[in-house]
Amino acid sequence: MSDQAFYSSLQQKLATLEDEGLFKPERVLASRQGAEVVAQDGRTLINMCANNYLGLSGDVETQEAAAAALEKYGYGLSSVRFICGTQTVHKELEQALSNFLGTEDTILYAAAFDANGGVFEPLFDENDAIISDALNHASIIDGVRLCKAARYRYANNDMADLEKQLIAALDAGKRHKIIVTDGVFSMDGTIAQLDKIVALAEKYGALTMIDESHASGFMGATGRGTHEHCGVIGKIDIITGTLGKALGGAMGGFTSGKKEVIETLRQKSRPYLFSNTLAPMIAGASLAVLERISKSTELRDRLHENTAYFRQEIERIGFTIKPGTHPVVPVMLFEAPVAQKFAARMFELGVLLSGFFYPVVPMGQARVRVQLSAAHTREQLDTVLKAFEQAGKELGIIKN
Ligand SMILES: *Cc1c(COP(=O)(O)O)cnc(C)c1O
């Protein structure tokens, strides 16, 4: 406590964040997660900014599955997996995820952040090349940094640039090359062109990896993910993803792929070796979620119906959106102050939304990001659309 300058420099940096409008306050909810949430002040809001795509976060069936696992396996294990932290429920969940994703084996982590953080260093070294999309998630960027492989970056979703980088890695004489991309990019709802990526990987003898955090459970005809959506099931080498979004929403992550890849990670991946096992109630609930969505596509179908309806109606009212089919719907407001004012007005009108502006998105591309859920009713979506119309007219974004 003898270095006061340290604390004053932090205070200054925090004040600068506030001045620049980059400080992130936390919204406090007084209820469970869902299509409607209760704010701390007691107001009920329609929630349009959770990654709760299938509506399972506050869902009673999910909760009951967690409670059953809690009852059977207890609260926690006080151990990493390889000492005494592996229960039957962890092995069952890994098997179920492999079946669901169409892979050979799966390893669980406490978070997808850890899955991505611990996937590169055990598998690749300075003789290899990682070719990564410029907009990949922070956890992929950090994971790549922890690895000695040469780094190549291609412009977001740009297949010509990807090919250029593959050629550069080939010319540099790199041994193994892996193309890494988010399956879906969460700021724009852009879906990676996995069919083209797989074709390029085949042409240049490269491996492929996708992060399915915004896809597992609802993209593709049966919700298996972006690889199903793009018709390349069985052609992706490594799949990472989260249990903390569509697949239940608590926490947890995974890496899935060929047996020898997963076994290497079990032996060498540091966030797996040196961090506690996933709580058994989360493993049990995730297992129940996978069983539920493997039996019926009802939730996935409802999510896509809600998405199609919202995308159609919001454009009809006169707003500009990024075109697409994903339940992430960026409603473009372009200027940062407009996006801020708009989100604040929507909050007053009872709709929870988040605004994004530079540097999170490019300058002049400010927006509010709507995320649809299977839990939203048509009535709730109509209320939200009415609020959009009202706020849009008040702020002169759409015509009267
Ligand atoms: C949310 C997210 C993660 C992190 O997931 P956690 O399980 O919460 O750590 C990783 N990658 C992508 C693409 C994400 O969207």
Short mmCIF file of C-alpha atoms and ligand atoms in Angstrom, two decimals:
data_model
loop_
_atom_site.label_atom_id
_atom_site.label_comp_id
_atom_site.label_asym_id
_atom_site.label_seq_id
_atom_site.Cartn_x
_atom_site.Cartn_y
_atom_site.Cartn_z
CA MET A 1 0.00 0.00 0.00
CA SER A 2 3.00 2.28 -0.34
CA ASP A 3 2.74 3.15 -4.05
CA GLN A 4 0.06 5.87 -4.16
CA ALA A 5 1.00 6.80 -7.75
CA PHE A 6 -0.24 3.40 -8.91
CA TYR A 7 -3.73 4.03 -7.52
CA SER A 8 -3.93 7.58 -8.84
CA SER A 9 -2.92 6.42 -12.32
CA LEU A 10 -5.77 3.88 -12.24
CA GLN A 11 -8.21 6.58 -11.12
CA GLN A 12 -7.09 8.73 -14.03
CA LYS A 13 -7.50 5.93 -16.55
CA LEU A 14 -11.00 5.17 -15.24
CA ALA A 15 -11.93 8.86 -15.45
CA THR A 16 -10.70 8.92 -19.07
CA LEU A 17 -12.92 5.93 -19.89
CA GLU A 18 -15.88 7.84 -18.43
CA ASP A 19 -15.00 11.02 -20.36
CA GLU A 20 -14.71 9.11 -23.63
CA GLY A 21 -18.04 7.38 -23.04
CA LEU A 22 -16.29 3.98 -22.96
CA PHE A 23 -17.01 3.09 -19.34
CA LYS A 24 -19.16 -0.02 -19.09
CA PRO A 25 -21.67 0.16 -16.24
CA GLU A 26 -23.29 -3.13 -15.19
CA ARG A 27 -27.04 -3.46 -15.41
CA VAL A 28 -28.36 -5.13 -12.30
CA LEU A 29 -31.27 -7.53 -12.69
CA ALA A 30 -33.48 -8.50 -9.78
CA SER A 31 -34.96 -11.52 -11.55
CA ARG A 32 -33.89 -14.60 -13.45
CA GLN A 33 -32.82 -14.27 -17.09
CA GLY A 34 -35.59 -14.44 -19.68
CA ALA A 35 -37.65 -12.72 -22.36
CA GLU A 36 -38.74 -10.39 -19.58
CA VAL A 37 -36.49 -9.33 -16.74
CA VAL A 38 -37.02 -7.16 -13.67
CA ALA A 39 -34.61 -4.28 -13.21
CA GLN A 40 -33.26 -3.31 -9.81
CA ASP A 41 -35.84 -0.48 -9.59
CA GLY A 42 -38.64 -3.02 -9.97
CA ARG A 43 -39.53 -2.20 -13.60
CA THR A 44 -40.23 -5.08 -15.96
CA LEU A 45 -38.32 -4.87 -19.24
CA ILE A 46 -38.42 -6.93 -22.42
CA ASN A 47 -34.93 -8.29 -22.84
CA MET A 48 -33.47 -8.01 -26.34
CA CYS A 49 -29.78 -8.32 -25.52
CA ALA A 50 -29.12 -11.75 -24.01
CA ASN A 51 -27.38 -14.65 -25.75
CA ASN A 52 -30.35 -16.67 -24.52
CA TYR A 53 -31.15 -17.87 -28.04
CA LEU A 54 -33.19 -20.94 -27.06
CA GLY A 55 -34.69 -19.34 -23.95
CA LEU A 56 -33.14 -21.97 -21.67
CA SER A 57 -31.30 -19.69 -19.21
CA GLY A 58 -34.17 -19.05 -16.83
CA ASP A 59 -36.09 -22.11 -17.97
CA VAL A 60 -37.61 -24.39 -15.33
CA GLU A 61 -36.73 -27.66 -17.11
CA THR A 62 -33.05 -26.62 -17.26
CA GLN A 63 -33.20 -25.63 -13.61
CA GLU A 64 -34.73 -28.98 -12.64
CA ALA A 65 -32.05 -30.90 -14.54
CA ALA A 66 -29.41 -28.88 -12.68
CA ALA A 67 -31.17 -29.60 -9.38
CA ALA A 68 -31.26 -33.34 -10.11
CA ALA A 69 -27.52 -33.35 -10.86
CA LEU A 70 -26.89 -31.25 -7.76
CA GLU A 71 -28.78 -33.83 -5.70
CA LYS A 72 -26.94 -36.79 -7.22
CA TYR A 73 -23.39 -35.46 -7.63
CA GLY A 74 -23.20 -32.71 -5.01
CA TYR A 75 -22.13 -29.10 -5.38
CA GLY A 76 -18.56 -29.41 -6.58
CA LEU A 77 -15.41 -31.51 -6.62
CA SER A 78 -12.54 -29.38 -5.30
CA SER A 79 -10.33 -30.95 -7.92
CA VAL A 80 -9.09 -30.70 -11.48
CA ARG A 81 -10.35 -33.39 -13.82
CA PHE A 82 -7.31 -35.71 -13.77
CA ILE A 83 -6.90 -35.93 -9.99
CA CYS A 84 -10.41 -36.67 -8.72
CA GLY A 85 -12.67 -34.25 -10.61
CA THR A 86 -14.20 -36.48 -13.28
CA GLN A 87 -17.69 -37.88 -12.67
CA THR A 88 -19.85 -40.02 -14.90
CA VAL A 89 -21.88 -36.91 -15.78
CA HIS A 90 -18.78 -35.23 -17.27
CA LYS A 91 -18.02 -38.26 -19.46
CA GLU A 92 -21.68 -38.49 -20.52
CA LEU A 93 -21.74 -34.81 -21.49
CA GLU A 94 -18.52 -35.12 -23.51
CA GLN A 95 -19.99 -38.10 -25.37
CA ALA A 96 -23.29 -36.28 -25.97
CA LEU A 97 -21.49 -33.20 -27.33
CA SER A 98 -19.44 -35.38 -29.71
CA ASN A 99 -22.62 -37.06 -30.97
CA PHE A 100 -24.35 -33.70 -31.35
CA LEU A 101 -21.47 -32.03 -33.20
CA GLY A 102 -20.53 -35.08 -35.30
CA THR A 103 -17.00 -35.42 -33.91
CA GLU A 104 -14.95 -38.21 -32.25
CA ASP A 105 -14.33 -36.75 -28.82
CA THR A 106 -14.86 -33.64 -26.67
CA ILE A 107 -13.11 -32.04 -23.71
CA LEU A 108 -14.90 -29.75 -21.24
CA TYR A 109 -13.58 -26.46 -19.87
CA ALA A 110 -14.87 -23.97 -17.30
CA ALA A 111 -15.52 -21.53 -20.16
CA ALA A 112 -15.15 -21.19 -23.93
CA PHE A 113 -12.59 -18.53 -23.09
CA ASP A 114 -10.48 -21.30 -21.57
CA ALA A 115 -11.18 -23.69 -24.46
CA ASN A 116 -9.80 -21.12 -26.92
CA GLY A 117 -7.05 -20.06 -24.54
CA GLY A 118 -5.82 -23.63 -24.20
CA VAL A 119 -6.25 -25.07 -27.68
CA PHE A 120 -3.31 -23.71 -29.72
CA GLU A 121 -0.24 -23.99 -27.52
CA PRO A 122 -0.39 -27.79 -27.04
CA LEU A 123 -1.01 -28.48 -30.74
CA PHE A 124 1.17 -26.02 -32.67
CA ASP A 125 4.69 -24.59 -32.42
CA GLU A 126 7.03 -22.24 -34.30
CA ASN A 127 7.05 -24.51 -37.35
CA ASP A 128 3.31 -24.03 -37.83
CA ALA A 129 0.98 -21.24 -38.96
CA ILE A 130 -2.32 -19.98 -37.54
CA ILE A 131 -4.42 -18.11 -40.08
CA SER A 132 -7.05 -16.17 -38.19
CA ASP A 133 -10.03 -14.00 -39.20
CA ALA A 134 -9.46 -10.35 -38.20
CA LEU A 135 -12.73 -10.23 -36.22
CA ASN A 136 -12.24 -13.43 -34.23
CA HIS A 137 -13.24 -13.40 -30.56
CA ALA A 138 -10.82 -12.02 -27.95
CA SER A 139 -10.29 -15.50 -26.47
CA ILE A 140 -8.99 -16.79 -29.84
CA ILE A 141 -6.64 -13.81 -30.09
CA ASP A 142 -5.34 -14.50 -26.58
CA GLY A 143 -4.99 -18.24 -27.26
CA VAL A 144 -2.98 -17.54 -30.41
CA ARG A 145 -0.71 -15.19 -28.42
CA LEU A 146 0.12 -18.00 -26.00
CA CYS A 147 1.36 -20.18 -28.85
CA LYS A 148 4.65 -19.91 -30.76
CA ALA A 149 3.14 -20.54 -34.20
CA ALA A 150 3.49 -17.85 -36.89
CA ARG A 151 0.40 -15.64 -37.11
CA TYR A 152 -1.41 -14.67 -40.28
CA ARG A 153 -4.54 -12.50 -40.26
CA TYR A 154 -7.13 -12.23 -43.02
CA ALA A 155 -9.77 -9.52 -43.44
CA ASN A 156 -13.14 -10.50 -41.96
CA ASN A 157 -14.89 -13.14 -44.03
CA ASP A 158 -12.68 -12.25 -47.04
CA MET A 159 -11.92 -15.47 -48.92
CA ALA A 160 -9.50 -13.84 -51.38
CA ASP A 161 -7.43 -12.51 -48.49
CA LEU A 162 -7.62 -15.88 -46.72
CA GLU A 163 -6.18 -17.54 -49.85
CA LYS A 164 -3.41 -14.91 -49.96
CA GLN A 165 -2.48 -15.68 -46.35
CA LEU A 166 -2.54 -19.43 -47.01
CA ILE A 167 -0.11 -18.91 -49.89
CA ALA A 168 2.10 -16.75 -47.67
CA ALA A 169 2.20 -19.49 -45.02
CA LEU A 170 2.95 -22.09 -47.68
CA ASP A 171 5.76 -19.93 -49.14
CA ALA A 172 7.19 -19.53 -45.63
CA GLY A 173 7.49 -23.33 -45.51
CA LYS A 174 5.16 -23.75 -42.54
CA ARG A 175 4.50 -27.38 -41.55
CA HIS A 176 0.90 -27.40 -40.31
CA LYS A 177 -1.50 -24.58 -41.15
CA ILE A 178 -4.82 -24.01 -39.38
CA ILE A 179 -7.57 -21.62 -40.50
CA VAL A 180 -9.46 -20.27 -37.47
CA THR A 181 -12.79 -18.46 -37.55
CA ASP A 182 -15.83 -17.70 -35.45
CA GLY A 183 -18.72 -19.70 -36.95
CA VAL A 184 -20.87 -16.60 -36.47
CA PHE A 185 -19.52 -13.10 -35.78
CA SER A 186 -21.56 -11.64 -32.97
CA MET A 187 -21.42 -7.94 -33.84
CA ASP A 188 -22.86 -8.34 -37.35
CA GLY A 189 -24.52 -11.77 -37.22
CA THR A 190 -22.28 -12.68 -40.18
CA ILE A 191 -22.08 -16.41 -40.85
CA ALA A 192 -18.62 -17.67 -41.84
CA GLN A 193 -18.46 -19.17 -45.34
CA LEU A 194 -17.41 -22.57 -44.12
CA ASP A 195 -18.02 -24.32 -47.45
CA LYS A 196 -15.48 -22.01 -49.09
CA ILE A 197 -13.12 -22.19 -46.12
CA VAL A 198 -13.17 -26.00 -46.24
CA ALA A 199 -12.50 -25.91 -50.01
CA LEU A 200 -9.50 -23.59 -49.48
CA ALA A 201 -8.26 -25.80 -46.62
CA GLU A 202 -8.42 -28.82 -48.93
CA LYS A 203 -6.63 -26.94 -51.72
CA TYR A 204 -3.74 -25.89 -49.46
CA GLY A 205 -3.61 -28.85 -47.07
CA ALA A 206 -4.70 -26.78 -44.06
CA LEU A 207 -6.66 -27.68 -40.92
CA THR A 208 -9.84 -25.80 -39.91
CA MET A 209 -11.16 -24.59 -36.56
CA ILE A 210 -14.46 -22.86 -35.75
CA ASP A 211 -15.72 -21.22 -32.57
CA GLU A 212 -19.41 -22.02 -32.36
CA SER A 213 -20.38 -19.87 -29.37
CA HIS A 214 -23.08 -18.00 -31.35
CA ALA A 215 -24.23 -21.08 -33.29
CA SER A 216 -24.28 -24.31 -31.25
CA GLY A 217 -27.84 -25.37 -30.55
CA PHE A 218 -29.64 -23.38 -33.24
CA MET A 219 -27.76 -22.91 -36.51
CA GLY A 220 -28.37 -25.55 -39.19
CA ALA A 221 -31.51 -27.59 -39.79
CA THR A 222 -31.17 -29.51 -36.51
CA GLY A 223 -29.25 -26.88 -34.56
CA ARG A 224 -25.84 -28.57 -34.69
CA GLY A 225 -24.14 -25.38 -35.74
CA THR A 226 -22.56 -23.42 -38.56
CA HIS A 227 -20.98 -26.57 -40.01
CA GLU A 228 -24.46 -28.00 -40.43
CA HIS A 229 -25.77 -24.69 -41.84
CA CYS A 230 -22.95 -24.71 -44.44
CA GLY A 231 -23.14 -28.45 -45.22
CA VAL A 232 -19.67 -29.33 -43.89
CA ILE A 233 -20.40 -31.59 -40.91
CA GLY A 234 -17.43 -33.95 -40.45
CA LYS A 235 -15.09 -31.62 -42.39
CA ILE A 236 -14.02 -29.28 -39.58
CA ASP A 237 -10.96 -30.36 -37.59
CA ILE A 238 -11.59 -28.50 -34.32
CA ILE A 239 -14.82 -27.05 -32.90
CA THR A 240 -14.88 -24.90 -29.77
CA GLY A 241 -18.01 -23.53 -28.13
CA THR A 242 -19.76 -22.40 -24.98
CA LEU A 243 -22.40 -23.88 -22.69
CA GLY A 244 -23.07 -20.32 -21.50
CA LYS A 245 -25.22 -19.06 -24.38
CA ALA A 246 -27.87 -21.12 -26.19
CA LEU A 247 -26.99 -24.44 -24.52
CA GLY A 248 -28.33 -23.56 -21.08
CA GLY A 249 -26.65 -20.24 -20.36
CA ALA A 250 -24.82 -20.89 -17.08
CA MET A 251 -21.18 -21.38 -18.00
CA GLY A 252 -18.74 -23.87 -19.39
CA GLY A 253 -17.02 -24.50 -22.70
CA PHE A 254 -15.70 -27.30 -24.86
CA THR A 255 -13.31 -28.31 -27.60
CA SER A 256 -14.33 -31.11 -29.95
CA GLY A 257 -12.51 -32.98 -32.71
CA LYS A 258 -10.45 -36.06 -33.47
CA LYS A 259 -9.49 -38.40 -30.60
CA GLU A 260 -5.76 -37.67 -30.76
CA VAL A 261 -6.41 -33.90 -30.66
CA ILE A 262 -8.66 -34.16 -27.61
CA GLU A 263 -6.33 -36.61 -25.83
CA THR A 264 -3.41 -34.20 -26.43
CA LEU A 265 -5.46 -31.39 -24.89
CA ARG A 266 -6.30 -33.57 -21.85
CA GLN A 267 -2.57 -34.14 -21.36
CA LYS A 268 -1.28 -30.66 -22.16
CA SER A 269 -3.92 -27.92 -22.18
CA ARG A 270 -3.16 -25.61 -19.28
CA PRO A 271 -6.67 -24.24 -18.50
CA TYR A 272 -7.79 -27.90 -18.28
CA LEU A 273 -4.87 -29.17 -16.21
CA PHE A 274 -4.68 -26.27 -13.79
CA SER A 275 -8.30 -25.21 -13.25
CA ASN A 276 -11.22 -26.82 -11.50
CA THR A 277 -13.66 -29.23 -13.10
CA LEU A 278 -16.99 -27.96 -14.43
CA ALA A 279 -19.63 -28.04 -11.65
CA PRO A 280 -21.66 -31.26 -11.96
CA MET A 281 -25.00 -29.42 -11.93
CA ILE A 282 -23.91 -27.54 -15.06
CA ALA A 283 -22.79 -30.78 -16.72
CA GLY A 284 -26.14 -32.41 -15.82
CA ALA A 285 -28.21 -29.48 -17.06
CA SER A 286 -26.19 -29.26 -20.31
CA LEU A 287 -26.76 -32.96 -20.89
CA ALA A 288 -30.52 -32.48 -20.46
CA VAL A 289 -30.45 -29.50 -22.85
CA LEU A 290 -28.69 -31.58 -25.53
CA GLU A 291 -31.23 -34.41 -25.09
CA ARG A 292 -34.09 -31.93 -25.36
CA ILE A 293 -32.87 -30.19 -28.52
CA SER A 294 -31.85 -33.48 -30.14
CA LYS A 295 -35.40 -34.80 -29.71
CA SER A 296 -37.17 -31.81 -31.19
CA THR A 297 -36.25 -28.71 -33.18
CA GLU A 298 -39.19 -26.79 -31.68
CA LEU A 299 -37.09 -24.19 -29.84
CA ARG A 300 -34.72 -23.71 -32.76
CA ASP A 301 -37.67 -23.33 -35.14
CA ARG A 302 -39.39 -20.79 -32.89
CA LEU A 303 -36.15 -18.79 -32.65
CA HIS A 304 -35.84 -18.64 -36.45
CA GLU A 305 -39.53 -17.70 -36.84
CA ASN A 306 -39.04 -14.87 -34.33
CA THR A 307 -35.90 -13.77 -36.16
CA ALA A 308 -37.54 -13.74 -39.59
CA TYR A 309 -40.55 -11.83 -38.22
CA PHE A 310 -38.43 -9.22 -36.43
CA ARG A 311 -36.09 -8.71 -39.40
CA GLN A 312 -39.06 -8.23 -41.75
CA GLU A 313 -41.01 -5.87 -39.47
CA ILE A 314 -38.11 -3.67 -38.37
CA GLU A 315 -37.27 -2.98 -42.04
CA ARG A 316 -40.93 -2.35 -42.83
CA ILE A 317 -40.99 0.34 -40.11
CA GLY A 318 -38.07 1.99 -41.88
CA PHE A 319 -34.95 1.01 -39.98
CA THR A 320 -31.76 -0.16 -41.68
CA ILE A 321 -30.41 -3.53 -40.56
CA LYS A 322 -27.44 -5.65 -41.58
CA PRO A 323 -29.01 -8.22 -43.88
CA GLY A 324 -28.85 -11.87 -42.88
CA THR A 325 -30.68 -14.69 -41.16
CA HIS A 326 -28.99 -14.91 -37.75
CA PRO A 327 -30.88 -13.96 -34.53
CA VAL A 328 -28.29 -11.23 -33.97
CA VAL A 329 -29.90 -8.25 -35.74
CA PRO A 330 -27.75 -5.10 -35.90
CA VAL A 331 -30.10 -2.11 -36.24
CA MET A 332 -27.88 0.56 -37.78
CA LEU A 333 -27.97 4.08 -36.31
CA PHE A 334 -24.48 5.03 -37.63
CA GLU A 335 -23.62 7.86 -35.20
CA ALA A 336 -22.51 6.98 -31.67
CA PRO A 337 -24.56 9.68 -29.85
CA VAL A 338 -27.70 8.58 -31.72
CA ALA A 339 -27.13 4.94 -30.71
CA GLN A 340 -26.61 5.99 -27.09
CA LYS A 341 -29.73 8.18 -27.01
CA PHE A 342 -31.74 5.52 -28.76
CA ALA A 343 -30.81 2.73 -26.31
CA ALA A 344 -31.56 5.07 -23.38
CA ARG A 345 -35.00 5.97 -24.81
CA MET A 346 -35.79 2.30 -25.44
CA PHE A 347 -34.90 1.58 -21.82
CA GLU A 348 -37.45 4.21 -20.73
CA LEU A 349 -39.98 2.52 -23.03
CA GLY A 350 -39.33 -0.82 -21.30
CA VAL A 351 -36.93 -2.49 -23.74
CA LEU A 352 -33.46 -3.65 -22.76
CA LEU A 353 -30.98 -3.22 -25.64
CA SER A 354 -27.31 -2.57 -26.00
CA GLY A 355 -25.73 0.12 -28.14
CA PHE A 356 -22.34 -0.44 -29.79
CA PHE A 357 -20.07 2.22 -31.21
CA TYR A 358 -16.42 2.85 -32.03
CA PRO A 359 -14.04 1.22 -31.11
CA VAL A 360 -16.18 -1.92 -30.68
CA VAL A 361 -17.51 -1.46 -34.23
CA PRO A 362 -15.97 0.69 -37.02
CA MET A 363 -16.38 4.49 -36.93
CA GLY A 364 -19.75 5.56 -38.38
CA GLN A 365 -21.22 2.07 -37.87
CA ALA A 366 -22.88 2.65 -34.48
CA ARG A 367 -25.88 0.46 -33.84
CA VAL A 368 -28.14 -1.21 -31.34
CA ARG A 369 -27.85 -4.98 -31.42
CA VAL A 370 -31.07 -6.94 -31.08
CA GLN A 371 -30.83 -10.60 -30.15
CA LEU A 372 -33.90 -12.75 -30.62
CA SER A 373 -34.83 -15.67 -28.39
CA ALA A 374 -37.17 -18.63 -28.70
CA ALA A 375 -38.67 -17.35 -25.45
CA HIS A 376 -39.98 -14.12 -27.00
CA THR A 377 -43.71 -14.17 -27.70
CA ARG A 378 -45.17 -12.49 -30.78
CA GLU A 379 -46.85 -10.01 -28.44
CA GLN A 380 -43.52 -9.07 -26.85
CA LEU A 381 -41.93 -8.60 -30.27
CA ASP A 382 -44.82 -6.36 -31.34
CA THR A 383 -44.36 -4.26 -28.17
CA VAL A 384 -40.65 -3.94 -28.96
CA LEU A 385 -41.37 -2.98 -32.59
CA LYS A 386 -43.82 -0.30 -31.42
CA ALA A 387 -41.17 1.10 -29.09
CA PHE A 388 -38.66 1.12 -31.98
CA GLU A 389 -41.17 3.03 -34.09
CA GLN A 390 -41.86 5.58 -31.35
CA ALA A 391 -38.21 6.18 -30.42
CA GLY A 392 -37.23 6.21 -34.10
CA LYS A 393 -39.75 8.97 -34.87
CA GLU A 394 -38.87 10.98 -31.74
CA LEU A 395 -35.18 10.95 -32.66
CA GLY A 396 -35.82 11.63 -36.34
CA ILE A 397 -34.33 8.31 -37.45
CA ILE A 398 -37.44 7.24 -39.33
CA LYS A 399 -40.13 9.37 -40.99
CA ASN A 400 -43.44 10.15 -39.29
C1 LIG B 1 -19.07 -15.69 -25.67
C2 LIG B 1 -17.95 -16.17 -26.51
C3 LIG B 1 -16.85 -16.83 -25.97
C4 LIG B 1 -16.67 -16.98 -24.48
O1 LIG B 1 -17.57 -17.89 -23.95
P1 LIG B 1 -17.54 -18.19 -22.38
O2 LIG B 1 -17.98 -19.60 -22.27
O3 LIG B 1 -18.47 -17.22 -21.76
O4 LIG B 1 -16.13 -18.00 -21.92
C5 LIG B 1 -15.89 -17.33 -26.82
N1 LIG B 1 -15.98 -17.17 -28.17
C6 LIG B 1 -17.02 -16.51 -28.73
C7 LIG B 1 -17.09 -16.38 -30.21
C8 LIG B 1 -18.02 -15.98 -27.92
O5 LIG B 1 -19.03 -15.32 -28.48
#
